[in-house]
CSV table of C-alpha atoms and ligand atoms in Angstrom, one decimal:
chain,number,residue,atom,x,y,z
A,297,MET,CA,136.7,78.6,55.8
A,298,LYS,CA,139.0,81.6,55.2
A,299,ASN,CA,138.2,84.6,57.7
A,300,ILE,CA,138.0,88.0,56.4
A,301,CYS,CA,139.2,91.1,58.1
A,302,VAL,CA,137.8,94.5,55.5
A,303,LEU,CA,139.5,97.9,57.2
A,304,VAL,CA,137.0,100.8,56.5
A,305,SER,CA,137.3,104.4,56.3
A,306,GLY,CA,134.6,105.4,54.9
A,307,GLY,CA,130.7,105.0,53.6
A,308,GLY,CA,131.6,101.1,52.9
A,309,THR,CA,129.8,100.7,49.8
A,310,ASN,CA,132.5,98.0,48.6
A,311,LEU,CA,131.7,96.7,52.5
A,312,GLN,CA,128.3,96.8,51.6
A,313,ALA,CA,128.8,94.6,48.0
A,314,LEU,CA,131.3,92.2,49.4
A,315,ILE,CA,128.2,91.4,52.4
A,316,ASP,CA,125.9,91.5,49.8
A,317,ALA,CA,127.6,89.0,48.1
A,318,GLU,CA,128.7,86.7,50.9
A,319,LYS,CA,124.9,86.4,51.3
A,320,ARG,CA,124.1,85.8,48.3
A,321,GLY,CA,126.8,82.8,48.8
A,322,GLU,CA,129.2,83.8,46.2
A,323,ILE,CA,131.6,84.5,48.9
A,324,GLN,CA,133.0,81.0,48.5
A,325,GLY,CA,135.5,80.1,50.9
A,326,GLY,CA,135.0,82.8,52.7
A,327,LYS,CA,133.2,84.2,55.5
A,328,ILE,CA,134.0,88.2,57.3
A,329,THR,CA,134.2,88.6,60.6
A,330,CYS,CA,135.8,91.5,61.4
A,331,VAL,CA,135.9,95.5,60.3
A,332,ILE,CA,138.0,97.4,61.4
A,333,ALA,CA,137.4,101.3,60.8
A,334,SER,CA,140.2,104.2,61.2
A,335,LYS,CA,137.7,106.1,61.8
A,336,ALA,CA,134.9,105.8,64.9
A,337,ASP,CA,132.3,108.2,62.6
A,338,ALA,CA,132.4,105.5,59.4
A,339,TYR,CA,129.3,104.7,58.7
A,340,ALA,CA,130.8,101.4,57.2
A,341,LEU,CA,130.4,100.8,60.7
A,342,GLU,CA,126.8,100.4,60.8
A,343,ARG,CA,126.4,98.0,58.0
A,344,ALA,CA,128.5,95.6,60.0
A,345,LYS,CA,126.8,95.5,62.7
A,346,ASN,CA,122.9,95.5,61.2
A,347,ASN,CA,124.7,92.3,60.1
A,348,GLY,CA,126.0,91.0,62.8
A,349,ILE,CA,129.8,91.2,62.4
A,350,ARG,CA,132.7,92.4,64.6
A,351,THR,CA,133.0,95.3,64.4
A,352,ARG,CA,136.7,97.1,65.9
A,353,VAL,CA,138.4,100.9,65.9
A,354,LEU,CA,141.9,101.9,65.4
A,355,VAL,CA,142.2,105.9,65.3
A,356,ARG,CA,145.1,107.3,63.7
A,357,LYS,CA,145.6,109.8,66.0
A,358,ASP,CA,144.9,108.2,69.1
A,359,TYR,CA,148.9,106.4,67.7
A,360,ALA,CA,152.0,107.8,68.2
A,361,ASP,CA,153.5,108.2,64.6
A,362,VAL,CA,152.6,105.7,61.3
A,363,ALA,CA,154.9,103.1,63.1
A,364,GLU,CA,152.9,102.6,66.5
A,365,TYR,CA,149.4,103.1,64.4
A,366,SER,CA,150.8,99.9,61.9
A,367,ARG,CA,152.1,97.9,64.6
A,368,ALA,CA,148.5,97.6,66.9
A,369,MET,CA,146.7,97.1,63.5
A,370,ARG,CA,148.9,94.1,62.5
A,371,ASP,CA,148.1,92.7,66.0
A,372,ALA,CA,144.6,93.6,65.6
A,373,LEU,CA,144.8,91.7,62.9
A,374,LEU,CA,146.3,88.4,63.7
A,375,GLU,CA,143.9,88.7,66.6
A,376,GLU,CA,141.5,88.6,64.7
A,377,LYS,CA,143.6,85.2,62.3
A,378,ALA,CA,142.3,87.3,59.9
A,379,ASP,CA,143.6,85.1,56.1
A,380,LEU,CA,142.6,87.0,54.1
A,381,ILE,CA,142.3,91.4,54.4
A,382,VAL,CA,140.7,93.6,52.7
A,383,TYR,CA,141.2,97.3,52.2
A,384,ALA,CA,138.2,98.6,51.0
A,385,GLY,CA,138.1,102.6,51.3
A,386,PHE,CA,140.4,102.4,53.6
A,387,MET,CA,142.4,106.2,53.9
A,388,THR,CA,145.1,105.7,56.2
A,389,ILE,CA,148.4,104.9,55.6
A,390,LEU,CA,150.1,101.6,57.3
A,391,ASP,CA,154.1,101.2,56.8
A,392,GLU,CA,155.3,97.5,56.0
A,393,GLN,CA,154.6,96.3,59.7
A,394,VAL,CA,150.8,94.9,58.6
A,395,CYS,CA,152.5,93.1,54.7
A,396,ASP,CA,154.9,91.7,55.9
A,397,ALA,CA,152.9,89.9,58.4
A,398,PHE,CA,150.6,88.7,55.8
A,399,PRO,CA,152.2,88.5,52.3
A,400,ASN,CA,150.0,88.5,49.5
A,401,ARG,CA,147.4,88.2,51.8
A,402,MET,CA,146.2,91.8,51.8
A,403,ILE,CA,143.7,93.0,49.3
A,404,ASN,CA,142.7,96.6,47.5
A,405,VAL,CA,140.2,98.3,45.4
A,406,HIS,CA,141.3,101.4,43.8
A,407,PRO,CA,139.1,103.4,41.6
A,408,ALA,CA,141.9,103.9,38.4
A,409,LEU,CA,143.2,101.3,35.8
A,410,ILE,CA,146.3,101.1,38.0
A,411,PRO,CA,148.5,102.8,36.7
A,412,SER,CA,147.4,105.4,35.4
A,413,PHE,CA,145.8,107.3,38.6
A,414,CYS,CA,147.6,105.7,41.6
A,415,GLY,CA,149.7,106.7,44.4
A,416,LYS,CA,150.3,109.3,47.3
A,417,GLY,CA,148.2,111.7,47.2
A,418,PHE,CA,145.1,109.5,44.4
A,419,TYR,CA,142.6,108.5,46.8
A,420,GLY,CA,138.4,108.8,46.6
A,421,LEU,CA,137.3,111.7,44.9
A,422,HIS,CA,141.1,113.2,43.8
A,423,VAL,CA,141.4,109.7,41.5
A,424,HIS,CA,138.4,111.1,39.5
A,425,GLU,CA,139.2,114.7,39.2
A,426,ALA,CA,142.7,113.7,38.3
A,427,ALA,CA,140.9,111.3,35.4
A,428,LEU,CA,138.9,113.8,34.4
A,429,ALA,CA,141.7,116.8,34.3
A,430,LYS,CA,143.5,114.6,31.9
A,431,GLY,CA,140.4,114.2,29.6
A,432,VAL,CA,140.2,109.7,29.4
A,433,LYS,CA,137.9,108.6,27.9
A,434,VAL,CA,137.9,104.9,29.4
A,435,SER,CA,139.1,104.8,33.9
A,436,GLY,CA,138.0,102.1,35.8
A,437,ALA,CA,139.0,100.0,39.1
A,438,THR,CA,141.8,97.5,40.0
A,439,VAL,CA,141.6,94.7,42.8
A,440,HIS,CA,146.3,94.8,43.9
A,441,PHE,CA,147.7,92.8,46.0
A,442,VAL,CA,149.2,95.1,48.9
A,443,THR,CA,152.5,95.5,49.1
A,444,ALA,CA,155.1,98.6,51.4
A,445,GLU,CA,154.4,100.3,47.4
A,446,CYS,CA,151.4,102.2,47.7
A,447,ASP,CA,148.9,100.8,45.0
A,448,ALA,CA,151.9,98.8,43.4
A,449,GLY,CA,151.1,95.7,44.1
A,450,PRO,CA,150.4,92.9,41.9
A,451,ILE,CA,147.2,93.1,39.9
A,452,ILE,CA,144.6,90.9,40.9
A,453,LEU,CA,141.2,92.5,38.6
A,454,GLN,CA,140.6,95.1,36.9
A,455,LYS,CA,137.2,96.4,34.9
A,456,ALA,CA,136.7,99.7,32.5
A,457,VAL,CA,134.2,102.4,32.1
A,458,GLU,CA,133.5,104.9,30.5
A,459,VAL,CA,133.7,108.3,30.6
A,460,GLN,CA,130.6,109.9,29.7
A,461,GLU,CA,131.0,113.8,28.6
A,462,GLY,CA,129.6,116.0,31.1
A,463,ASP,CA,130.8,113.5,33.8
A,464,THR,CA,131.6,115.0,37.3
A,465,PRO,CA,133.9,113.2,39.7
A,466,GLU,CA,131.0,112.1,41.6
A,467,THR,CA,128.9,110.4,39.0
A,468,LEU,CA,132.3,109.3,37.6
A,469,GLN,CA,133.4,107.8,40.8
A,470,ARG,CA,129.3,106.2,41.2
A,471,ARG,CA,129.5,104.8,37.7
A,472,ILE,CA,133.0,103.3,38.7
A,473,MET,CA,131.9,102.0,41.9
A,474,GLU,CA,128.8,100.4,40.3
A,475,GLN,CA,129.8,99.5,37.8
A,476,ALA,CA,133.2,98.2,38.2
A,477,GLU,CA,134.2,98.0,41.9
A,478,TRP,CA,131.0,96.5,43.3
A,479,LYS,CA,131.7,93.7,40.9
A,480,ILE,CA,134.9,92.3,40.8
A,481,LEU,CA,136.1,92.9,44.9
A,482,PRO,CA,133.4,90.0,45.8
A,483,GLN,CA,134.9,88.1,42.6
A,484,ALA,CA,138.6,88.8,43.7
A,485,VAL,CA,137.9,87.9,47.6
A,486,SER,CA,136.2,84.6,46.5
A,487,LEU,CA,138.7,83.3,44.2
A,488,PHE,CA,141.5,84.0,46.9
A,489,CYS,CA,139.4,82.0,49.3
A,490,GLN,CA,139.2,79.4,47.0
A,491,ASP,CA,143.1,79.5,46.8
A,492,LYS,CA,142.5,80.7,42.7
A,493,ILE,CA,144.8,83.2,41.9
A,494,THR,CA,148.5,82.8,42.8
A,495,VAL,CA,151.6,85.1,42.4
A,496,GLU,CA,155.1,84.3,40.2
A,497,ASN,CA,157.4,88.0,39.7
A,498,GLY,CA,155.0,89.9,40.5
A,499,VAL,CA,152.5,88.9,38.4
A,500,THR,CA,149.3,87.3,39.4
A,501,ARG,CA,147.5,84.1,37.6
A,502,VAL,CA,144.1,83.2,38.2
A,503,THR,CA,142.4,79.8,37.3
A,504,ILE,CA,138.5,81.1,37.2
B,660,GAR,C1,135.9,103.9,46.5
B,660,GAR,O1,135.8,104.4,45.1
B,660,GAR,C2,137.8,103.0,46.8
B,660,GAR,O2,138.0,103.0,45.4
B,660,GAR,C3,138.6,104.3,47.5
B,660,GAR,O3,137.7,105.2,48.3
B,660,GAR,C4,136.3,105.1,47.6
B,660,GAR,C5,135.8,104.1,49.2
B,660,GAR,O4,133.8,104.2,49.4
B,660,GAR,N1,139.4,103.7,47.9
B,660,GAR,C6,140.3,104.4,47.9
B,660,GAR,O5,140.6,105.5,46.7
B,660,GAR,C7,141.5,103.7,48.0
B,660,GAR,N2,142.8,104.5,47.3
B,660,GAR,P1,133.3,103.2,50.3
B,660,GAR,O6,134.1,104.0,51.5
B,660,GAR,O7,132.3,103.0,50.0
B,660,GAR,O8,132.9,101.7,49.2
């Protein structure tokens, strides 16, 4: 059984999707063993506690710089014996110390079809504001491995979602969560835990 550590910063609806999938027996070969938040008031922590999952809080401003924060996060993840680390709405920058310690063992869900609307500054509602400003007719979500470069790691799963006339960033965000993120994140986690994802030359191969 692989130990899954989930990193969160906010509401935690993606964490909830993972918890619900695990309860339905859809995370084969893995178990959520710890949730680590970058904010003490992240509602995601309540979701973890309500489901008996251990929580930890590592607040960025308690550390001098990104390097010190990253070292603390790496050490916490090593202590937790994490086999898989999932960024589920985790909004704090970590440096290469963390992904070097867990190569191809960290995954992130991003609320757009990478390589569109991704990279520095594209997070949360900003992603959907940018997609609407560009007038794209289709957006979606991507689950990918985390590397030192923001949103640039190997893509595992993607799902497209239609943009509708009159969409606001909030309505588009909700549709993308419901139709894409909450589905492909648990799927990717389950595939990982069953060793069904391989990476070669920056490209993944998924055996379903
Ligand atoms: C989700 O839409 C997630 O894809 C996004 O933030 C939201 C968090 O919601 N993540 C990013 O933008 C990371 N670049 P949640 O806390 O309810 O899961």
